Amino acid sequence: MTNLRIGHGYDVHRLAAGRKLILGGVEIPWERGLLGHSDADVLVHAVMDALTGAARLGDIGKLFPDTDPAYAGISSLKLLAEVGRLLAERGFAVVNIDAVLLAQAPKIAPYKERMAENIAAALGISPEQVNVKATTEEGLGFTGDGSGMAAHAAALLELLE
Ligand code: MG
């Protein structure tokens, strides 16, 4: 059997007034932010679920329960670093990550490189191994009408000998 493992992550958060908008660890000036127990960084959550999926570690709900006060308001990049530690402990190295944010607004392009750098730094890998992109959904559905944002991510891991 090959030593490569693929994982897919998906997450959704609702947009609400009075919250900071944190995406890929970047605080983006916007009239609303994502609602959640942590900083609600939907992009990083999808990345973590892709990584935990590839390593067969379940999902982030299992690793970091939202009933645990320790995770209230926590930066999702800290949780991502913890996922990275768990992967390394089990002999996994990250080959690459590809993530896509589904949001009608604001414009994400100016922040994509910083998001990739933040994700790479949390995992101790090169930004060259992380791709972040974004799309609108043409005004359709809950991302299109601005009620929320979603993200998908794929991750490839190598199990080192
Ligand atoms: Mg989430």
Short mmCIF file of C-alpha atoms and ligand atoms in Angstrom, two decimals:
data_model
loop_
_atom_site.label_atom_id
_atom_site.label_comp_id
_atom_site.label_asym_id
_atom_site.label_seq_id
_atom_site.Cartn_x
_atom_site.Cartn_y
_atom_site.Cartn_z
CA MET A 1 0.00 0.00 0.00
CA THR A 2 1.19 3.49 -0.80
CA ASN A 3 2.17 5.78 2.04
CA LEU A 4 0.01 8.64 0.74
CA ARG A 5 -3.26 9.56 2.48
CA ILE A 6 -5.84 12.02 1.19
CA GLY A 7 -8.39 13.89 3.29
CA HIS A 8 -11.30 16.25 2.65
CA GLY A 9 -12.66 18.87 5.03
CA TYR A 10 -15.83 20.94 4.89
CA ASP A 11 -17.17 23.55 7.29
CA VAL A 12 -19.86 26.21 7.54
CA HIS A 13 -20.30 29.17 9.88
CA ARG A 14 -23.08 31.72 10.13
CA LEU A 15 -22.29 35.45 9.71
CA ALA A 16 -23.34 37.75 12.55
CA ALA A 17 -22.97 41.38 13.58
CA GLY A 18 -20.53 42.21 16.36
CA ARG A 19 -18.01 39.49 15.49
CA LYS A 20 -14.52 39.81 14.00
CA LEU A 21 -14.06 38.21 10.59
CA ILE A 22 -11.06 35.87 10.83
CA LEU A 23 -10.18 33.82 7.76
CA GLY A 24 -6.97 31.86 7.43
CA GLY A 25 -5.81 33.61 10.59
CA VAL A 26 -6.17 37.04 8.95
CA GLU A 27 -8.50 39.62 10.50
CA ILE A 28 -10.41 41.15 7.61
CA PRO A 29 -12.22 44.47 8.06
CA TRP A 30 -15.91 43.70 7.45
CA GLU A 31 -19.30 44.63 8.86
CA ARG A 32 -19.93 41.13 10.22
CA GLY A 33 -17.94 38.13 11.38
CA LEU A 34 -18.41 34.40 11.68
CA LEU A 35 -20.23 33.01 14.69
CA GLY A 36 -18.69 30.15 16.63
CA HIS A 37 -17.19 28.88 19.87
CA SER A 38 -13.60 29.54 18.73
CA ASP A 39 -12.68 32.45 16.43
CA ALA A 40 -14.90 30.58 13.88
CA ASP A 41 -12.20 30.58 11.19
CA VAL A 42 -14.14 28.47 8.70
CA LEU A 43 -11.19 28.12 6.32
CA VAL A 44 -8.80 26.80 8.97
CA HIS A 45 -11.53 24.48 10.28
CA ALA A 46 -11.92 22.89 6.83
CA VAL A 47 -8.13 22.52 6.59
CA MET A 48 -7.99 20.82 10.00
CA ASP A 49 -10.76 18.41 9.02
CA ALA A 50 -8.93 17.53 5.79
CA LEU A 51 -5.76 16.79 7.79
CA THR A 52 -7.50 14.80 10.53
CA GLY A 53 -9.46 12.93 7.86
CA ALA A 54 -6.32 11.94 5.98
CA ALA A 55 -4.67 10.76 9.22
CA ARG A 56 -7.84 8.94 10.34
CA LEU A 57 -8.02 11.06 13.48
CA GLY A 58 -11.76 11.67 13.13
CA ASP A 59 -12.65 15.36 13.04
CA ILE A 60 -12.03 18.58 14.94
CA GLY A 61 -15.36 18.29 16.78
CA LYS A 62 -13.93 15.17 18.41
CA LEU A 63 -10.46 16.64 19.06
CA PHE A 64 -11.62 20.08 20.24
CA PRO A 65 -15.22 19.82 21.54
CA ASP A 66 -17.14 23.12 21.45
CA THR A 67 -18.45 22.30 24.93
CA ASP A 68 -14.89 22.74 26.30
CA PRO A 69 -14.40 26.28 27.71
CA ALA A 70 -10.65 25.94 26.94
CA TYR A 71 -11.48 26.56 23.28
CA ALA A 72 -13.75 29.59 23.74
CA GLY A 73 -12.55 32.37 21.44
CA ILE A 74 -9.31 30.51 20.73
CA SER A 75 -7.35 31.24 17.54
CA SER A 76 -7.98 28.37 15.14
CA LEU A 77 -4.32 28.63 14.07
CA LYS A 78 -3.43 27.36 17.58
CA LEU A 79 -5.74 24.39 17.07
CA LEU A 80 -4.17 23.82 13.64
CA ALA A 81 -0.71 23.76 15.24
CA GLU A 82 -2.00 21.13 17.65
CA VAL A 83 -3.31 19.06 14.71
CA GLY A 84 0.14 19.39 13.13
CA ARG A 85 1.71 18.07 16.34
CA LEU A 86 -0.67 15.06 16.39
CA LEU A 87 0.19 14.29 12.75
CA ALA A 88 3.93 14.45 13.38
CA GLU A 89 3.52 12.22 16.44
CA ARG A 90 1.93 9.59 14.18
CA GLY A 91 4.65 9.88 11.54
CA PHE A 92 2.73 11.95 8.99
CA ALA A 93 4.24 14.73 6.89
CA VAL A 94 2.03 17.17 4.98
CA VAL A 95 2.59 16.97 1.20
CA ASN A 96 0.18 19.77 0.27
CA ILE A 97 -3.09 21.47 1.13
CA ASP A 98 -5.62 23.06 -1.21
CA ALA A 99 -8.48 25.07 0.27
CA VAL A 100 -11.37 27.07 -1.15
CA LEU A 101 -13.50 29.62 0.67
CA LEU A 102 -17.12 30.09 -0.45
CA ALA A 103 -18.17 33.65 0.30
CA GLN A 104 -20.12 36.32 -1.57
CA ALA A 105 -18.20 39.17 0.07
CA PRO A 106 -15.79 40.71 1.00
CA LYS A 107 -13.07 40.33 -1.65
CA ILE A 108 -10.59 37.72 -0.44
CA ALA A 109 -7.87 38.03 -3.11
CA PRO A 110 -5.77 40.62 -1.20
CA TYR A 111 -5.48 38.24 1.79
CA LYS A 112 -4.96 34.83 0.17
CA GLU A 113 -1.17 34.80 0.37
CA ARG A 114 -1.16 35.77 4.04
CA MET A 115 -3.72 33.05 4.77
CA ALA A 116 -1.51 30.43 3.07
CA GLU A 117 1.51 31.73 5.02
CA ASN A 118 -0.38 31.54 8.33
CA ILE A 119 -1.56 27.98 7.66
CA ALA A 120 1.93 26.91 6.61
CA ALA A 121 3.54 28.55 9.66
CA ALA A 122 1.11 26.82 12.06
CA LEU A 123 2.04 23.47 10.52
CA GLY A 124 5.77 24.17 10.16
CA ILE A 125 5.68 23.67 6.39
CA SER A 126 6.47 25.90 3.41
CA PRO A 127 3.83 28.32 2.04
CA GLU A 128 4.58 26.61 -1.32
CA GLN A 129 2.69 23.59 0.05
CA VAL A 130 -0.50 25.54 0.73
CA ASN A 131 -2.95 26.96 -1.80
CA VAL A 132 -5.86 29.19 -0.76
CA LYS A 133 -8.53 30.30 -3.19
CA ALA A 134 -12.01 31.74 -2.97
CA THR A 135 -15.21 31.80 -4.97
CA THR A 136 -18.62 33.36 -4.71
CA GLU A 137 -21.65 31.19 -5.35
CA GLU A 138 -23.23 33.66 -7.75
CA GLY A 139 -25.66 34.99 -5.15
CA LEU A 140 -27.16 31.52 -4.64
CA GLY A 141 -27.82 29.78 -1.36
CA PHE A 142 -26.63 30.73 2.15
CA THR A 143 -23.18 31.87 1.03
CA GLY A 144 -24.70 33.85 -1.84
CA ASP A 145 -27.19 35.74 0.32
CA GLY A 146 -24.53 36.52 2.95
CA SER A 147 -26.01 34.45 5.78
CA GLY A 148 -22.83 32.44 6.11
CA MET A 149 -19.55 31.25 4.68
CA ALA A 150 -18.35 27.75 3.85
CA ALA A 151 -14.99 26.22 3.05
CA HIS A 152 -13.67 23.03 1.52
CA ALA A 153 -10.13 21.73 1.82
CA ALA A 154 -8.15 18.76 0.55
CA ALA A 155 -4.95 17.58 2.17
CA LEU A 156 -2.39 15.00 1.12
CA LEU A 157 -0.22 13.38 3.78
CA GLU A 158 2.72 11.04 3.53
CA LEU A 159 3.24 8.40 6.20
CA LEU A 160 6.99 8.42 6.73
CA GLU A 161 8.77 5.11 7.23
MG MG B 1 -16.14 25.20 12.35
#
